[in-house]
Structure formats: structure tokens, C-alpha cells
Amino acid sequence: MSEHTQIKDQRPSDVNLTIDGIPVTVPEGTTIMDAAKTAGVYIPSLCVHEDLCKLGLCRLCVVESNGRGKLVPSCVNTVWEGETIVTDSPRIVEIRKTIMEMVLADHKLKCKDCVRKNDCVILSTSGDMNIMKNRTIAQNKRPTNAPVVHSDIIDFDMDKCISCGRCVAACRKEQNIWAIGASNRGKSYRIVTAYDRPLAESPCTFCNRCTVVCPVGAISEHDRSSEIFEKLKTEGSTTVVQIDPALAKIIGQHLILPEGSFTPGKLVSALRSAGFAAVYDRSITVNRSRLEESEELEKRMKMGRKLPMLIGYSDGLAKFTRTFFPALESSVSRHRSAERIFEDAVAAKAGKITCISVVANNAEKYREGDSCIILTFKEAAKLLKLAALDFAALTEGAFDLLPEVTQTSGTSISELRPINGKAVKTLEVTGFGEARTVLEKITKGACDADLVRVLAE
């Protein structure tokens, strides 16, 4: 038997079925929902997410299948040869309507200020199903709880939670951290942190995945734009900011400005007009931080210290290692972050100053012990909106200089020459799920990399 034939035999067999009268052929093991997509048939769902395992919790995706008797969730059931699927019978429509109304009755509609107001699964799905009104009486009887803020990074607003389980799947299955879980069953089912304690007291690394997969804004990024804007208006306070010039384009998009009109120079002018005393280029402190990484790695390799060195996009890696792999805690790099370098340079120049650093991803905000306030580019855009600037009238501005940082030079890790006769080998992984796999290999001596870098999702 040829190699080509062997490969062909290993492929899944095709399955023939009909969906709403449409003949469909898909590989064996395909879910009913995915098979329906190939036929152009839409099946609504609240809990399905393309990056997560199928959950089958919301039951909005139920369909009729011959030979099964009862309705089945299409996201977790696979097709079989000769199956006949019905996705849109009067029975199914009525059941889905009831499920959606129950979800709406238990979901506080705080749409005006919701982070998901332009991308909400509940609004879009209920609209597709022609269910635009919630059960107002049930809503009024339900007590309202104040959102819980977790370390100025993540907010929990359980009044919005629809118990879809996406956050639990992301935390447990994808990131393998288990900082978020589910409690009780049926009507009492709810999403919880470990022992209902703050996330900072759990294994949470503030990786941000739960906020990304939450479809309704029940778990969201903590927004400090209003707080910082008010601080900028306070007399006697001095606040400075560092931001990467590359963020000007995406901030301009969030401000709904003409494409290409919001340049890095106008970003500088906008931030100064909003009240910042000085605006610095974050790419410079990022470069300095990377040089310190390479200096530390070179030193470790020359001294024969335990490798690989571990580098993360935030201090979440240090907490992850300390929690799950304490024997590897000394392997985590001790280099300064771009925020610490910025803070040290500003403190050396003047007296008491509030430092703001703007980053690209909410996952980068977790820093242990740093007093520099970190905002995402979304928060920076909101702050500029609050300043009510005339963006069309802005002139080109120039970044302020930090001489202590600007005049540094050195070699990045990618440019390091062989050390002790050995070329530097680096390994990049994405997220803590992959990081756990690599760290387990390191503990067993099965990883020959000199540097392991953990990237954000």
C-alpha cells in the first residue's frame, strides 16, 4: 500500500444527510451546527464561541433529528449517515422563544453604558428571532447588584450574566488556570470566583480571555478613562503619559476620524490638549526593556545559570509560575518593564508625578508593585472623547524626550551571537494553556530552549 493511500484512508468518511430539506455532505464527526452552516442554514446560539470547546449550555440551538425522539443541541451533537434535521419547525421556534425570553428576564438591560452595546449576542440574537422586548415585571422584581472591580483591570457585573459558561471554558480549558468557575445547578447556577474572593487572591493572571469571550459584558475591562480625565483637570497635579506612535491609527478609528488623518504628531497634540504635562514615545522604553532582557539572558548563559529564562507580556507569568511551578520561579526574567523604566526616568527628572502608560492589550495591564497607571488604547480614545477636542484643528506635535532612556544602545535577543559556543534558541507560546505544557516539559528536562516567551492571546 502506497504512502498516499495510507493518508487517504486516515481521513474521516463523508456523511450524507438533509437539513431543512437541503442535501448536505460533510466529514464524519461534524456537529449539526457546523453542517448547517455549510448549507447556509442559521441556528442561533448564545454559548458557542469559535475558539472554545462546545458547551451546549444555552439550549437555544436545539433541533429536531429523526430517530432521536427529543430535541437535541446542535452544537454538541454530531451528524450521522441518512439523518434528517429540522431547524425551524413551529415547535422549535416556540421553545427558542421561551428560552430567549427567560434569558432576557434574567439579564439587566444596561445597554446604554455597556461595553458590548455595539456587539451584543443578546441584542443581535433576539433581533433575529423578533423578540425585542424583555419581561419588564420580572426585571423590576430582581434586585440590582453593583459591579465588582478586580484590581483596576477587570469588572464583574453579574446582573448581565446569562450563564453561557464561555468565561469558565476559557479560564479552565483554554488557559488552564481555574480562577473562574460555576456554582450550583439549574436556577441557582452562577459564575463565581474561587470562594467568592477577589481575583487577585486567586490563581488569576488577568490574561483578559474571560473579558474577550463574554458575549454580554458581564465580565469586562475596567475603564479608568473618566477617572484619569478628572485627574487631568485637578489643579496642582502633574500627569505625564507614554504611548506608542503606532497606536495613533487605531485610536483615530475609535474616534471615527477620516482614515489616515490622526497622525502620531496629532496624537501628541491631542494628549497635551487633554491636559497631559508631557507626552513620551513608549516604543523607546519598550526597546530599552528588550535590551535589558537580552543583557539578562546573556548573563545567565555565560554564568551557566538554569535555563530557559521565562519572559511574559505582563507580571501574570510571574504569578502563574509562582502558583503552579514554584521550582521555576527563579527562571522568570527580572528585567524592568517599559512602565518601570518610564517611571524611573520621570522620577529622576522631577518631583511627584503621575505616570500613565498606554498599551495595546488589556492583558498587559497587570503589573505587581508598579505605581504607573496603565490604560489601553480604548481608554485613551475615550479620554480624548471626554476632552471634546477639535481634532480637525490639531497641529503636529513632537514627543518629549527622556535622555536617560533615549541615549541607550545594545543588542536585542535576536541579534545575540553564540554564547559559550551555543546559539541562542528561543521558543514563543501563546497564552497560559500552552505555557503550562512548556513549563511541564521544563520541569522534566525536556525543553532545550534558552528563552521561552509567553505572548498574549
Coordinates of C-alpha atoms in Angstrom, one line a residue:
M1 CA 0.0 0.0 0.0
S2 CA 1.4 3.4 -1.0
E3 CA 2.0 6.2 1.4
H4 CA -0.6 8.3 -0.5
T5 CA -3.2 5.6 0.0
Q6 CA -2.5 5.3 3.7
I7 CA -3.1 9.0 4.2
K8 CA -6.3 8.9 2.3
D9 CA -7.6 6.0 4.4
Q10 CA -7.0 8.0 7.6
R11 CA -9.3 10.8 6.5
P12 CA -12.8 10.8 8.1
S13 CA -15.6 9.3 6.0
D14 CA -18.2 11.5 4.4
V15 CA -21.7 11.6 5.9
N16 CA -24.8 12.4 3.8
L17 CA -27.8 13.9 5.5
T18 CA -30.5 16.5 4.9
I19 CA -31.0 19.8 6.8
D20 CA -34.4 21.5 6.3
G21 CA -34.7 19.5 3.0
I22 CA -31.3 20.5 1.8
P23 CA -28.9 17.6 0.9
V24 CA -25.6 18.0 2.8
T25 CA -22.3 16.1 2.7
V26 CA -19.8 16.7 5.5
P27 CA -17.0 14.8 7.1
E28 CA -17.8 12.3 9.9
G29 CA -17.6 13.9 13.3
T30 CA -19.0 17.3 12.1
T31 CA -21.5 18.9 14.5
I32 CA -25.1 19.5 13.3
M33 CA -24.5 23.3 13.7
D34 CA -21.4 23.2 11.5
A35 CA -23.1 21.1 9.0
A36 CA -26.0 23.6 8.9
K37 CA -23.5 26.4 8.2
T38 CA -22.3 24.5 5.0
A39 CA -26.0 24.5 3.9
G40 CA -26.4 28.2 4.7
V41 CA -28.8 27.4 7.5
Y42 CA -28.6 29.7 10.5
I43 CA -29.0 28.2 14.0
P44 CA -29.0 30.7 16.9
S45 CA -26.8 30.2 20.0
L46 CA -25.6 32.2 23.0
C47 CA -22.8 30.0 24.3
V48 CA -20.9 28.9 21.2
H49 CA -17.6 30.6 20.6
E50 CA -15.2 29.6 17.7
D51 CA -12.1 29.4 20.0
L52 CA -13.7 27.4 22.8
C53 CA -15.0 23.8 23.3
K54 CA -18.6 23.3 22.6
L55 CA -20.7 23.7 25.8
G56 CA -24.3 23.0 25.0
L57 CA -25.5 25.2 27.9
C58 CA -27.9 27.7 26.5
R59 CA -30.0 25.2 24.5
L60 CA -31.0 27.9 22.1
C61 CA -29.6 25.8 19.2
V62 CA -31.9 22.8 19.6
V63 CA -33.1 21.0 16.5
E64 CA -35.3 18.0 15.6
S65 CA -33.5 14.9 14.5
N66 CA -35.2 11.7 13.2
G67 CA -34.6 8.8 15.4
R68 CA -33.7 10.7 18.5
G69 CA -37.1 11.5 19.8
K70 CA -36.3 14.6 21.7
L71 CA -34.8 17.9 20.7
V72 CA -31.0 18.0 20.7
P73 CA -28.5 20.8 21.0
S74 CA -26.9 21.1 17.6
C75 CA -23.5 22.5 18.8
V76 CA -22.5 19.3 20.7
N77 CA -24.2 16.5 18.6
T78 CA -22.5 15.1 15.5
V79 CA -24.3 14.1 12.3
W80 CA -24.8 10.5 11.1
E81 CA -25.5 8.9 7.8
G82 CA -29.0 9.4 6.5
E83 CA -30.0 11.8 9.3
T84 CA -32.8 14.3 8.7
I85 CA -32.5 17.5 10.6
V86 CA -35.2 20.2 11.0
T87 CA -34.1 23.5 12.4
D88 CA -37.2 25.7 12.1
S89 CA -40.4 24.0 13.0
P90 CA -43.2 25.7 15.0
R91 CA -42.2 23.6 18.0
I92 CA -38.6 24.7 17.8
V93 CA -39.5 28.3 17.3
E94 CA -41.7 28.3 20.4
I95 CA -39.1 26.6 22.5
R96 CA -36.4 29.0 21.4
K97 CA -38.7 32.0 22.0
T98 CA -39.3 30.8 25.6
I99 CA -35.6 30.2 26.2
M100 CA -34.7 33.7 24.9
E101 CA -37.5 35.4 26.9
M102 CA -36.2 33.6 30.1
V103 CA -32.6 34.9 29.3
L104 CA -33.9 38.4 28.8
A105 CA -35.9 38.3 32.0
D106 CA -32.8 37.4 34.0
H107 CA -30.5 39.9 32.2
K108 CA -30.4 43.5 33.3
L109 CA -30.6 45.6 30.2
K110 CA -27.9 48.2 30.9
C111 CA -27.3 48.8 27.2
K112 CA -26.6 52.5 27.2
D113 CA -23.3 52.2 29.1
C114 CA -22.5 48.5 28.2
V115 CA -19.1 47.8 26.5
R116 CA -21.0 45.3 24.3
K117 CA -23.7 47.6 23.1
N118 CA -22.4 47.5 19.5
D119 CA -21.5 43.8 19.6
C120 CA -24.0 42.1 21.9
V121 CA -25.1 38.5 21.3
I122 CA -28.4 39.0 23.2
L123 CA -29.4 42.1 21.1
S124 CA -28.5 40.5 17.8
T125 CA -30.0 37.1 18.5
S126 CA -33.2 38.4 20.0
G127 CA -33.5 40.7 17.0
D128 CA -33.0 37.8 14.6
M129 CA -35.8 36.0 16.5
N130 CA -38.1 39.0 16.5
I131 CA -38.0 39.1 20.3
M132 CA -37.2 42.7 21.1
K133 CA -39.0 43.2 24.5
N134 CA -37.9 41.7 27.8
R135 CA -40.2 40.7 30.7
T136 CA -40.3 44.0 32.4
I137 CA -42.2 42.8 35.5
A138 CA -39.6 40.1 36.2
Q139 CA -36.8 42.6 35.7
N140 CA -38.2 45.1 38.2
K141 CA -38.5 42.4 40.9
R142 CA -34.9 41.4 40.5
P143 CA -32.5 43.2 42.9
T144 CA -29.6 45.1 41.2
N145 CA -26.1 44.4 42.3
A146 CA -23.2 46.8 42.0
P147 CA -20.4 45.7 39.6
V148 CA -17.3 44.3 41.3
V149 CA -14.0 45.8 40.3
H150 CA -11.0 43.4 40.4
S151 CA -7.6 45.2 40.7
D152 CA -8.5 48.0 38.3
I153 CA -8.2 45.5 35.4
I154 CA -11.5 43.5 35.3
D155 CA -15.1 44.3 36.2
F156 CA -17.7 41.7 37.1
D157 CA -21.4 42.8 36.5
M158 CA -23.4 39.6 37.2
D159 CA -26.7 41.4 36.6
K160 CA -25.8 41.0 32.9
C161 CA -24.6 37.3 33.2
I162 CA -26.5 34.8 31.1
S163 CA -24.7 31.8 32.4
C164 CA -23.3 30.8 29.0
G165 CA -20.2 29.4 30.5
R166 CA -17.8 30.9 28.0
C167 CA -15.6 32.5 30.6
V168 CA -15.3 29.2 32.6
A169 CA -14.3 27.4 29.4
A170 CA -11.7 30.0 28.6
C171 CA -10.2 30.0 32.1
R172 CA -10.3 26.3 32.6
K173 CA -9.9 24.6 29.3
E174 CA -8.0 27.2 27.2
Q175 CA -5.8 28.9 29.8
N176 CA -5.8 26.1 32.4
I177 CA -5.9 28.4 35.3
W178 CA -9.2 27.7 37.0
A179 CA -9.7 31.2 38.6
I180 CA -13.3 31.3 37.4
G181 CA -15.9 28.5 37.9
A182 CA -19.5 27.7 38.2
S183 CA -21.6 27.1 41.3
N184 CA -24.8 25.2 41.8
R185 CA -27.2 23.9 39.2
G186 CA -30.4 24.8 37.4
K187 CA -32.0 28.1 38.5
S188 CA -29.2 28.6 41.1
Y189 CA -26.4 28.2 38.6
R190 CA -24.0 31.2 38.7
I191 CA -20.5 32.2 37.7
V192 CA -18.1 32.7 40.6
T193 CA -14.5 33.3 41.5
A194 CA -12.8 30.8 43.9
Y195 CA -14.6 31.1 47.3
D196 CA -16.1 34.3 46.0
R197 CA -12.9 36.1 46.8
P198 CA -11.3 38.9 44.7
L199 CA -9.4 37.6 41.6
A200 CA -6.2 39.0 43.0
E201 CA -6.4 36.4 45.7
S202 CA -6.9 33.5 43.2
P203 CA -4.6 32.0 40.6
C204 CA -5.9 34.6 38.1
T205 CA -3.2 36.1 35.9
F206 CA -5.5 38.7 34.4
C207 CA -4.9 37.3 31.0
N208 CA -8.1 39.0 29.8
R209 CA -9.5 36.0 28.0
C210 CA -12.7 36.0 30.0
T211 CA -13.5 39.6 29.0
V212 CA -12.9 38.7 25.4
V213 CA -15.2 35.7 25.2
C214 CA -18.0 37.1 27.4
P215 CA -20.8 37.9 24.9
V216 CA -22.8 40.4 27.1
G217 CA -20.3 42.5 29.0
A218 CA -20.9 40.7 32.4
I219 CA -17.1 40.4 32.6
S220 CA -15.3 43.4 31.0
E221 CA -12.2 45.5 31.0
H222 CA -12.2 48.1 33.8
D223 CA -12.4 51.5 32.3
R224 CA -10.4 54.3 34.0
S225 CA -10.7 56.9 31.3
S226 CA -13.2 59.1 33.3
E227 CA -11.0 58.8 36.4
I228 CA -7.9 60.0 34.6
F229 CA -9.7 62.7 32.8
E230 CA -10.9 64.2 36.1
K231 CA -7.4 63.9 37.4
L232 CA -6.1 65.9 34.5
K233 CA -8.4 68.8 35.5
T234 CA -7.2 68.8 39.1
E235 CA -5.2 71.9 39.9
G236 CA -1.6 71.2 41.1
S237 CA -1.4 67.7 39.7
T238 CA 1.2 66.8 37.1
T239 CA 0.4 63.8 34.9
V240 CA 2.6 62.5 32.0
V241 CA 1.9 59.8 29.5
Q242 CA 3.9 57.5 27.2
I243 CA 2.3 55.9 24.2
D244 CA 3.5 54.1 21.1
P245 CA 3.1 56.2 17.9
A246 CA 1.7 53.2 16.1
L247 CA -1.4 53.4 18.2
A248 CA -2.4 56.7 16.6
K249 CA -4.1 54.9 13.6
I250 CA -6.3 52.7 15.7
I251 CA -7.2 55.4 18.2
G252 CA -8.2 57.6 15.2
Q253 CA -10.5 54.7 14.1
H254 CA -12.1 54.6 17.6
L255 CA -12.6 58.4 17.4
I256 CA -14.3 57.8 13.9
L257 CA -11.9 60.2 12.2
P258 CA -11.0 60.1 8.5
E259 CA -8.6 57.3 7.6
G260 CA -5.0 58.5 8.0
S261 CA -5.9 61.9 9.4
F262 CA -4.9 61.1 13.0
T263 CA -1.1 61.0 12.8
P264 CA 1.3 60.4 15.7
G265 CA 2.0 64.1 15.8
K266 CA -1.7 64.9 16.2
L267 CA -2.0 62.2 18.8
V268 CA 0.7 64.1 20.8
S269 CA -1.1 67.4 20.4
A270 CA -4.4 65.8 21.4
L271 CA -3.0 64.3 24.6
R272 CA -1.4 67.7 25.5
S273 CA -4.6 69.5 24.8
A274 CA -6.4 67.0 27.1
G275 CA -4.2 68.0 30.0
F276 CA -1.1 65.9 30.0
A277 CA 2.0 67.8 31.0
A278 CA 4.3 65.8 28.7
V279 CA 3.9 63.0 26.1
Y280 CA 6.6 60.4 25.6
D281 CA 7.3 57.7 23.0
R282 CA 6.6 54.3 24.6
S283 CA 8.4 52.4 21.8
I284 CA 11.7 53.8 23.3
T285 CA 11.1 52.4 26.7
V286 CA 9.9 49.1 25.2
N287 CA 13.2 48.9 23.2
R288 CA 15.1 49.6 26.4
S289 CA 13.2 46.8 28.2
R290 CA 14.0 44.4 25.4
L291 CA 17.7 45.3 25.6
E292 CA 17.6 44.5 29.4
E293 CA 16.1 41.2 28.5
S294 CA 19.0 40.3 26.2
E295 CA 21.5 41.5 28.8
E296 CA 20.0 39.3 31.5
L297 CA 19.8 36.3 29.1
E298 CA 23.4 36.7 28.1
K299 CA 24.5 36.9 31.7
R300 CA 22.5 33.8 32.6
M301 CA 24.0 31.8 29.7
K302 CA 27.6 33.0 30.4
M303 CA 27.3 32.1 34.1
G304 CA 25.7 28.7 33.4
R305 CA 22.6 29.5 35.3
K306 CA 19.4 27.4 35.0
L307 CA 17.7 27.9 31.6
P308 CA 15.4 28.6 29.9
M309 CA 14.7 32.2 31.0
L310 CA 11.0 32.9 31.1
I311 CA 9.5 36.2 29.8
G312 CA 5.9 37.3 29.8
Y313 CA 3.8 40.1 28.4
S314 CA 2.9 41.1 32.0
D315 CA 3.6 40.0 35.6
G316 CA 0.9 37.4 35.0
L317 CA 3.7 34.9 34.1
A318 CA 5.4 35.5 37.4
K319 CA 2.2 34.8 39.3
F320 CA 1.4 31.8 37.1
T321 CA 4.9 30.3 37.7
R322 CA 4.8 31.1 41.5
T323 CA 1.3 29.5 41.8
F324 CA 1.8 26.3 39.7
F325 CA 5.5 25.9 39.1
P326 CA 7.3 27.4 42.2
A327 CA 10.5 25.5 41.4
L328 CA 10.8 27.6 38.2
E329 CA 10.1 30.9 39.9
S330 CA 13.8 32.0 39.6
S331 CA 13.7 31.3 35.9
V332 CA 11.3 34.3 35.3
S333 CA 13.1 37.3 34.0
R334 CA 13.7 40.2 36.4
H335 CA 14.2 42.8 33.7
R336 CA 12.3 46.1 34.0
S337 CA 9.1 46.6 32.1
A338 CA 8.6 49.6 29.8
E339 CA 6.4 51.1 32.5
R340 CA 9.0 50.7 35.3
I341 CA 11.7 52.2 33.0
F342 CA 9.4 55.2 32.2
E343 CA 8.5 55.6 35.9
D344 CA 12.2 55.5 36.9
A345 CA 13.2 58.1 34.3
V346 CA 10.4 60.5 35.1
A347 CA 11.1 60.2 38.8
A348 CA 14.7 61.1 38.1
K349 CA 13.7 64.2 36.2
A350 CA 11.3 65.8 38.6
G351 CA 9.3 65.5 41.8
K352 CA 6.0 63.8 42.4
I353 CA 4.4 63.0 39.0
T354 CA 1.6 60.6 38.0
C355 CA 2.8 58.4 35.2
I356 CA 0.3 57.0 32.6
S357 CA 1.3 54.3 30.1
V358 CA -1.0 53.4 27.1
V359 CA -0.8 49.7 25.9
A360 CA -2.3 47.8 23.1
N361 CA -3.9 44.9 25.1
N362 CA -5.8 44.8 28.5
A363 CA -3.7 41.7 29.3
E364 CA -0.6 43.9 29.6
K365 CA -2.1 45.9 32.4
Y366 CA -1.2 43.5 35.2
R367 CA 1.9 44.7 37.0
E368 CA 2.8 43.8 40.5
G369 CA 4.1 46.7 42.6
D370 CA 4.3 49.3 39.8
S371 CA 2.6 52.6 40.5
C372 CA 2.5 53.6 36.9
I373 CA -1.2 53.6 35.8
I374 CA -1.8 51.6 32.6
L375 CA -4.5 52.3 30.2
T376 CA -5.5 50.5 26.9
F377 CA -5.7 52.4 23.7
K378 CA -9.5 52.1 24.0
E379 CA -9.4 54.0 27.3
A380 CA -7.1 56.6 25.7
A381 CA -9.6 57.1 22.9
K382 CA -12.5 57.5 25.4
L383 CA -10.4 60.0 27.4
L384 CA -9.9 62.1 24.2
K385 CA -13.6 62.0 23.5
L386 CA -14.3 63.3 27.0
A387 CA -11.9 66.2 26.3
A388 CA -14.2 67.3 23.4
L389 CA -11.3 68.4 21.2
D390 CA -11.5 69.8 17.8
F391 CA -9.4 67.1 16.1
A392 CA -9.5 68.8 12.7
A393 CA -7.8 71.9 14.2
L394 CA -4.9 69.9 15.8
T395 CA -1.4 70.7 14.7
E396 CA 1.5 68.2 14.5
G397 CA 3.3 67.9 17.9
A398 CA 6.6 66.2 18.9
F399 CA 7.2 63.7 21.6
D400 CA 9.1 64.9 24.7
L401 CA 12.5 63.3 25.3
L402 CA 13.7 61.1 28.2
P403 CA 17.5 61.5 27.8
E404 CA 18.2 58.7 30.3
V405 CA 16.4 56.2 28.1
T406 CA 16.9 57.7 24.6
Q407 CA 20.7 57.5 24.7
T408 CA 20.9 53.8 25.5
S409 CA 22.1 51.2 23.0
G410 CA 22.7 47.5 23.0
T411 CA 21.9 44.2 21.3
S412 CA 18.5 42.6 21.2
I413 CA 18.0 38.9 21.8
S414 CA 17.5 38.2 18.1
E415 CA 20.9 39.7 17.5
L416 CA 22.9 37.9 20.2
R417 CA 25.9 36.0 19.0
P418 CA 26.5 32.4 20.1
I419 CA 27.3 32.3 23.8
N420 CA 29.9 29.7 25.1
G421 CA 29.7 28.3 21.6
K422 CA 26.0 27.9 21.7
A423 CA 23.5 29.7 19.5
V424 CA 20.5 31.3 21.4
K425 CA 17.4 29.2 21.0
T426 CA 14.1 30.9 21.7
L427 CA 10.5 29.5 21.9
E428 CA 7.3 31.5 21.8
V429 CA 4.0 30.2 23.1
T430 CA 0.6 31.9 23.2
G431 CA -1.5 32.0 26.4
F432 CA -1.1 30.1 29.7
G433 CA -2.6 26.9 28.4
E434 CA 0.4 26.5 26.1
A435 CA 2.7 27.9 28.7
R436 CA 1.7 25.2 31.2
T437 CA 2.6 22.5 28.6
V438 CA 6.0 24.0 28.1
L439 CA 6.7 24.6 31.8
E440 CA 5.8 20.9 32.5
K441 CA 8.4 19.9 29.9
I442 CA 11.0 22.2 31.5
T443 CA 10.5 20.6 34.9
K444 CA 11.1 17.2 33.2
G445 CA 14.2 18.5 31.5
A446 CA 12.6 18.0 28.1
C447 CA 12.9 21.6 26.8
D448 CA 16.2 22.7 25.2
A449 CA 15.2 26.4 24.6
D450 CA 17.3 29.2 26.2
L451 CA 14.4 31.6 26.3
V452 CA 10.6 31.0 26.5
R453 CA 8.4 34.0 25.7
V454 CA 4.7 33.8 26.6
L455 CA 2.6 36.0 24.3
A456 CA -0.9 37.3 24.9
E457 CA -3.8 35.7 23.1

